[in-house]
Amino acid sequence: EVQLVQSGAEVKKPGESLKISCKGSGYSFSRYWIGWVRQMPGKGLEWMGIIYPGDADTRYSPSFQGQVTISVDNSIITAYLQWNSLKASDTAMYYCARGHYSGNYFYFDYWGQGTLVTVSS
Amino acid sequence: QSALTQPASVSGSPGQSITISCTGTSGDVGGYNFVSWYQQHPGKAPKLMIYDVSNRPSGVSPRFSGSKSGNTASLTISGLQAEDEADYYCSSYTSSSTPVGFGGGTKLTVL
């Protein structure tokens, strides 16, 4: 069974750093893209970026380029989303999802349960 | 603001059929057969319902179908059931710099 299990909820202060994780299982982790999607409270889905564990090819949405870092550790079949300096506006639910590459497009067939990040002073 | 436009809400009675639209441009929805649809129940992760315009993943009810005409993609749910009440998001290729775009979402209410 394909599963993506994300790390638990986080409460942080503005300016702090954070790294959340997404552990894949039940499939060949290195052969599928892993994407990250933000959902701010009461809002819609926003694609942040995506990484291919096989060669660490990483692509970011222009809206998130330079704001976050996506990485992967194949030895522990885990992908990461990282912030160096959090802002209150980073408060959101963050989902990882397994991506299928179709042309220049990705769709996501399995999703993690989400990690709620709250940034407040 | 989303590049893909969806109605904020739609509603229908049990047993009826409803259609949710997703309107883009010739540069995204209209130009490629790269449209997917996701269902999200409150407090839950999204679930893939349709990919590549009209393909259903294994395990998704055949009551869900997708289509496209020009710059508008559509998700149709037939034989509406109470469990279909959820938010629905379309997604499409939007550009080389932002290959994944989402619509603003549509709240489906089953009356």
Tab-separated table of C-alpha atoms in Angstrom:
chain	number	residue	atom	x	y	z
A	1	GLU	CA	0.000	0.000	0.000
A	2	VAL	CA	1.373	3.385	-1.016
A	3	GLN	CA	1.650	5.718	1.943
A	4	LEU	CA	3.078	9.168	2.525
A	5	VAL	CA	3.403	9.953	6.223
A	6	GLN	CA	4.197	13.510	7.212
A	7	SER	CA	5.723	14.840	10.402
A	8	GLY	CA	3.543	16.334	13.097
A	9	ALA	CA	2.145	19.794	13.633
A	10	GLU	CA	4.565	22.597	14.434
A	11	VAL	CA	4.206	25.865	16.320
A	12	LYS	CA	7.006	28.317	15.652
A	13	LYS	CA	7.869	31.974	16.157
A	14	PRO	CA	8.587	34.386	13.314
A	15	GLY	CA	12.210	34.211	12.256
A	16	GLU	CA	12.674	30.606	13.362
A	17	SER	CA	13.690	27.815	10.993
A	18	LEU	CA	11.733	24.662	10.291
A	19	LYS	CA	12.069	21.430	8.337
A	20	ILE	CA	9.057	19.172	7.876
A	21	SER	CA	9.195	15.693	6.435
A	22	CYS	CA	7.302	13.256	4.243
A	23	LYS	CA	8.191	9.563	4.384
A	24	GLY	CA	7.139	7.355	1.513
A	25	SER	CA	6.482	3.643	1.634
A	26	GLY	CA	4.853	0.906	-0.406
A	27	TYR	CA	6.441	1.910	-3.709
A	28	SER	CA	9.803	2.612	-5.310
A	29	PHE	CA	10.482	5.991	-3.693
A	30	SER	CA	13.227	7.080	-6.071
A	31	ARG	CA	11.086	6.611	-9.187
A	32	TYR	CA	8.288	9.070	-8.430
A	33	TRP	CA	8.293	12.819	-7.962
A	34	ILE	CA	7.286	14.239	-4.579
A	35	GLY	CA	5.488	17.576	-4.620
A	36	TRP	CA	4.541	20.034	-1.894
A	37	VAL	CA	1.244	21.916	-1.777
A	38	ARG	CA	0.256	24.732	0.572
A	39	GLN	CA	-3.247	25.356	1.838
A	40	MET	CA	-3.665	28.495	3.901
A	41	PRO	CA	-6.539	28.562	6.403
A	42	GLY	CA	-9.857	28.522	4.566
A	43	LYS	CA	-8.142	28.855	1.194
A	44	GLY	CA	-7.364	26.750	-1.864
A	45	LEU	CA	-4.431	24.652	-2.969
A	46	GLU	CA	-1.142	26.182	-4.113
A	47	TRP	CA	1.650	24.217	-5.743
A	48	MET	CA	4.998	25.023	-4.138
A	49	GLY	CA	7.478	22.781	-5.867
A	50	ILE	CA	8.516	19.248	-6.642
A	51	ILE	CA	11.552	16.978	-6.429
A	52	TYR	CA	12.559	13.780	-8.196
A	53	PRO	CA	14.305	11.579	-5.629
A	54	GLY	CA	16.143	9.667	-8.338
A	55	ASP	CA	18.428	12.596	-9.201
A	56	ALA	CA	17.226	15.394	-6.879
A	57	ASP	CA	15.935	17.417	-9.845
A	58	THR	CA	13.935	20.141	-8.106
A	59	ARG	CA	11.509	22.689	-9.502
A	60	TYR	CA	9.879	25.542	-7.647
A	61	SER	CA	6.867	27.687	-8.273
A	62	PRO	CA	8.066	31.272	-8.822
A	63	SER	CA	5.903	32.227	-5.842
A	64	PHE	CA	7.968	30.022	-3.536
A	65	GLN	CA	11.412	30.132	-5.169
A	66	GLY	CA	13.893	31.402	-2.601
A	67	GLN	CA	11.346	31.156	0.198
A	68	VAL	CA	11.597	27.408	0.850
A	69	THR	CA	13.951	24.546	0.102
A	70	ILE	CA	12.836	21.104	-1.016
A	71	SER	CA	15.203	18.206	-0.483
A	72	VAL	CA	15.244	14.436	-0.208
A	73	ASP	CA	17.138	11.703	1.622
A	74	ASN	CA	16.769	8.483	-0.342
A	75	SER	CA	18.468	6.431	2.384
A	76	ILE	CA	15.432	6.998	4.595
A	77	ILE	CA	12.915	7.470	1.750
A	78	THR	CA	11.987	10.916	3.030
A	79	ALA	CA	11.386	14.270	1.384
A	80	TYR	CA	11.658	17.581	3.184
A	81	LEU	CA	10.304	21.107	3.024
A	82	GLN	CA	12.419	23.681	4.823
A	83	TRP	CA	12.220	27.334	5.837
A	84	ASN	CA	15.176	29.388	7.098
A	85	SER	CA	13.130	32.238	8.523
A	86	LEU	CA	9.433	31.734	9.042
A	87	LYS	CA	6.841	34.479	8.716
A	88	ALA	CA	3.347	34.646	10.130
A	89	SER	CA	2.083	34.320	6.560
A	90	ASP	CA	3.622	30.825	6.385
A	91	THR	CA	0.864	29.607	8.686
A	92	ALA	CA	-0.846	26.894	6.671
A	93	MET	CA	-1.374	23.202	6.120
A	94	TYR	CA	1.347	21.686	3.977
A	95	TYR	CA	0.771	18.513	1.999
A	96	CYS	CA	3.263	16.289	0.254
A	97	ALA	CA	2.016	14.210	-2.636
A	98	ARG	CA	3.381	11.645	-5.083
A	99	GLY	CA	3.624	13.171	-8.505
A	100	HIS	CA	3.197	11.705	-11.957
A	101	TYR	CA	5.013	13.520	-14.746
A	102	SER	CA	2.862	13.870	-17.849
A	103	GLY	CA	4.374	16.094	-20.506
A	104	ASN	CA	5.385	19.215	-18.580
A	105	TYR	CA	2.659	18.660	-16.010
A	106	PHE	CA	2.317	16.824	-12.742
A	107	TYR	CA	-0.706	15.273	-11.142
A	108	PHE	CA	-0.718	13.800	-7.661
A	109	ASP	CA	-2.148	10.358	-6.949
A	110	TYR	CA	-1.254	9.841	-3.289
A	111	TRP	CA	-1.169	12.499	-0.614
A	112	GLY	CA	0.238	12.753	2.866
A	113	GLN	CA	-2.049	13.589	5.763
A	114	GLY	CA	-0.745	17.139	5.960
A	115	THR	CA	1.442	19.041	8.417
A	116	LEU	CA	-0.058	22.095	10.088
A	117	VAL	CA	2.486	24.853	10.573
A	118	THR	CA	1.518	27.739	12.857
A	119	VAL	CA	3.786	30.760	13.049
A	120	SER	CA	2.927	33.186	15.803
A	121	SER	CA	4.749	35.427	18.211
B	1	GLN	CA	-5.641	34.817	-7.731
B	2	SER	CA	-5.929	31.446	-9.470
B	3	ALA	CA	-5.234	31.222	-13.178
B	4	LEU	CA	-8.017	28.657	-13.457
B	5	THR	CA	-11.560	29.824	-12.728
B	6	GLN	CA	-14.084	27.637	-10.945
B	7	PRO	CA	-17.525	28.514	-9.586
B	8	ALA	CA	-17.368	29.120	-5.852
B	9	SER	CA	-20.243	26.749	-5.183
B	10	VAL	CA	-22.621	24.305	-6.798
B	11	SER	CA	-25.405	22.249	-5.315
B	12	GLY	CA	-27.632	19.364	-6.205
B	13	SER	CA	-30.047	16.881	-4.722
B	14	PRO	CA	-29.262	13.220	-4.170
B	15	GLY	CA	-29.512	11.257	-7.381
B	16	GLN	CA	-29.059	14.279	-9.607
B	17	SER	CA	-26.054	15.090	-11.801
B	18	ILE	CA	-23.942	18.187	-11.420
B	19	THR	CA	-21.085	19.660	-13.417
B	20	ILE	CA	-18.221	21.776	-12.114
B	21	SER	CA	-16.402	23.902	-14.675
B	22	CYS	CA	-12.794	24.972	-14.776
B	23	THR	CA	-12.023	27.749	-17.227
B	24	GLY	CA	-8.553	28.673	-18.371
B	25	THR	CA	-6.994	29.827	-21.608
B	26	SER	CA	-5.516	28.347	-24.750
B	27	GLY	CA	-2.178	28.476	-22.926
B	28	ASP	CA	-3.255	26.068	-20.244
B	29	VAL	CA	-6.539	24.125	-20.202
B	30	GLY	CA	-7.241	24.608	-23.877
B	31	GLY	CA	-3.771	23.829	-25.115
B	32	TYR	CA	-3.048	20.546	-23.404
B	33	ASN	CA	-4.807	17.420	-22.202
B	34	PHE	CA	-3.303	17.956	-18.767
B	35	VAL	CA	-6.253	18.502	-16.430
B	36	SER	CA	-6.835	16.765	-13.152
B	37	TRP	CA	-9.488	17.031	-10.475
B	38	TYR	CA	-9.199	16.601	-6.712
B	39	GLN	CA	-11.823	16.077	-4.034
B	40	GLN	CA	-11.183	17.386	-0.533
B	41	HIS	CA	-13.424	16.696	2.431
B	42	PRO	CA	-13.133	19.071	5.412
B	43	GLY	CA	-10.001	18.412	7.416
B	44	LYS	CA	-8.749	15.790	4.979
B	45	ALA	CA	-6.086	15.608	2.326
B	46	PRO	CA	-7.095	16.019	-1.310
B	47	LYS	CA	-7.880	12.898	-3.323
B	48	LEU	CA	-7.227	12.481	-7.038
B	49	MET	CA	-10.496	11.874	-8.912
B	50	ILE	CA	-9.583	12.485	-12.565
B	51	TYR	CA	-6.291	12.896	-14.436
B	52	ASP	CA	-5.388	13.709	-18.028
B	53	VAL	CA	-8.849	15.275	-18.554
B	54	SER	CA	-10.948	12.131	-18.377
B	55	ASN	CA	-9.050	9.232	-16.799
B	56	ARG	CA	-10.213	7.801	-13.489
B	57	PRO	CA	-7.681	6.313	-11.075
B	58	SER	CA	-8.371	2.831	-9.837
B	59	GLY	CA	-10.922	2.871	-7.040
B	60	VAL	CA	-12.679	6.097	-8.042
B	61	SER	CA	-16.392	5.674	-8.643
B	62	PRO	CA	-17.503	5.709	-12.309
B	63	ARG	CA	-20.050	8.330	-11.220
B	64	PHE	CA	-17.178	10.790	-11.635
B	65	SER	CA	-16.229	11.774	-15.162
B	66	GLY	CA	-14.136	14.482	-16.768
B	67	SER	CA	-14.210	16.238	-20.109
B	68	LYS	CA	-12.916	19.297	-21.876
B	69	SER	CA	-14.205	21.658	-24.523
B	70	GLY	CA	-12.029	24.492	-25.696
B	71	ASN	CA	-10.609	26.330	-22.720
B	72	THR	CA	-13.024	24.808	-20.206
B	73	ALA	CA	-12.676	21.504	-18.429
B	74	SER	CA	-15.561	19.922	-16.563
B	75	LEU	CA	-16.088	17.426	-13.786
B	76	THR	CA	-19.454	15.710	-13.809
B	77	ILE	CA	-20.800	13.764	-10.874
B	78	SER	CA	-23.813	11.619	-11.623
B	79	GLY	CA	-26.143	9.991	-9.110
B	80	LEU	CA	-25.158	12.530	-6.469
B	81	GLN	CA	-24.656	11.104	-2.997
B	82	ALA	CA	-24.316	12.770	0.389
B	83	GLU	CA	-20.693	11.619	0.606
B	84	ASP	CA	-19.882	13.659	-2.515
B	85	GLU	CA	-20.294	16.869	-0.520
B	86	ALA	CA	-16.767	18.318	-0.528
B	87	ASP	CA	-14.523	20.896	-2.128
B	88	TYR	CA	-13.348	20.140	-5.648
B	89	TYR	CA	-10.231	21.582	-7.270
B	90	CYS	CA	-9.196	21.447	-10.876
B	91	SER	CA	-5.552	21.522	-11.854
B	92	SER	CA	-3.849	22.072	-15.151
B	93	TYR	CA	-0.524	22.763	-16.743
B	94	THR	CA	-0.244	26.543	-16.698
B	95	SER	CA	3.247	27.458	-17.889
B	96	SER	CA	6.807	26.210	-18.063
B	97	SER	CA	7.668	28.118	-14.884
B	98	THR	CA	4.539	26.987	-13.051
B	99	PRO	CA	3.669	23.604	-14.491
B	100	VAL	CA	1.011	22.946	-11.880
B	101	GLY	CA	-1.829	25.402	-11.376
B	102	PHE	CA	-4.952	24.927	-9.279
B	103	GLY	CA	-8.360	26.437	-9.606
B	104	GLY	CA	-9.812	28.319	-6.670
B	105	GLY	CA	-11.996	25.397	-5.685
B	106	THR	CA	-15.733	24.693	-5.770
B	107	LYS	CA	-17.783	23.778	-2.741
B	108	LEU	CA	-20.334	21.100	-3.613
B	109	THR	CA	-23.396	20.972	-1.384
B	110	VAL	CA	-25.712	17.980	-1.548
B	111	LEU	CA	-29.126	19.278	-0.589
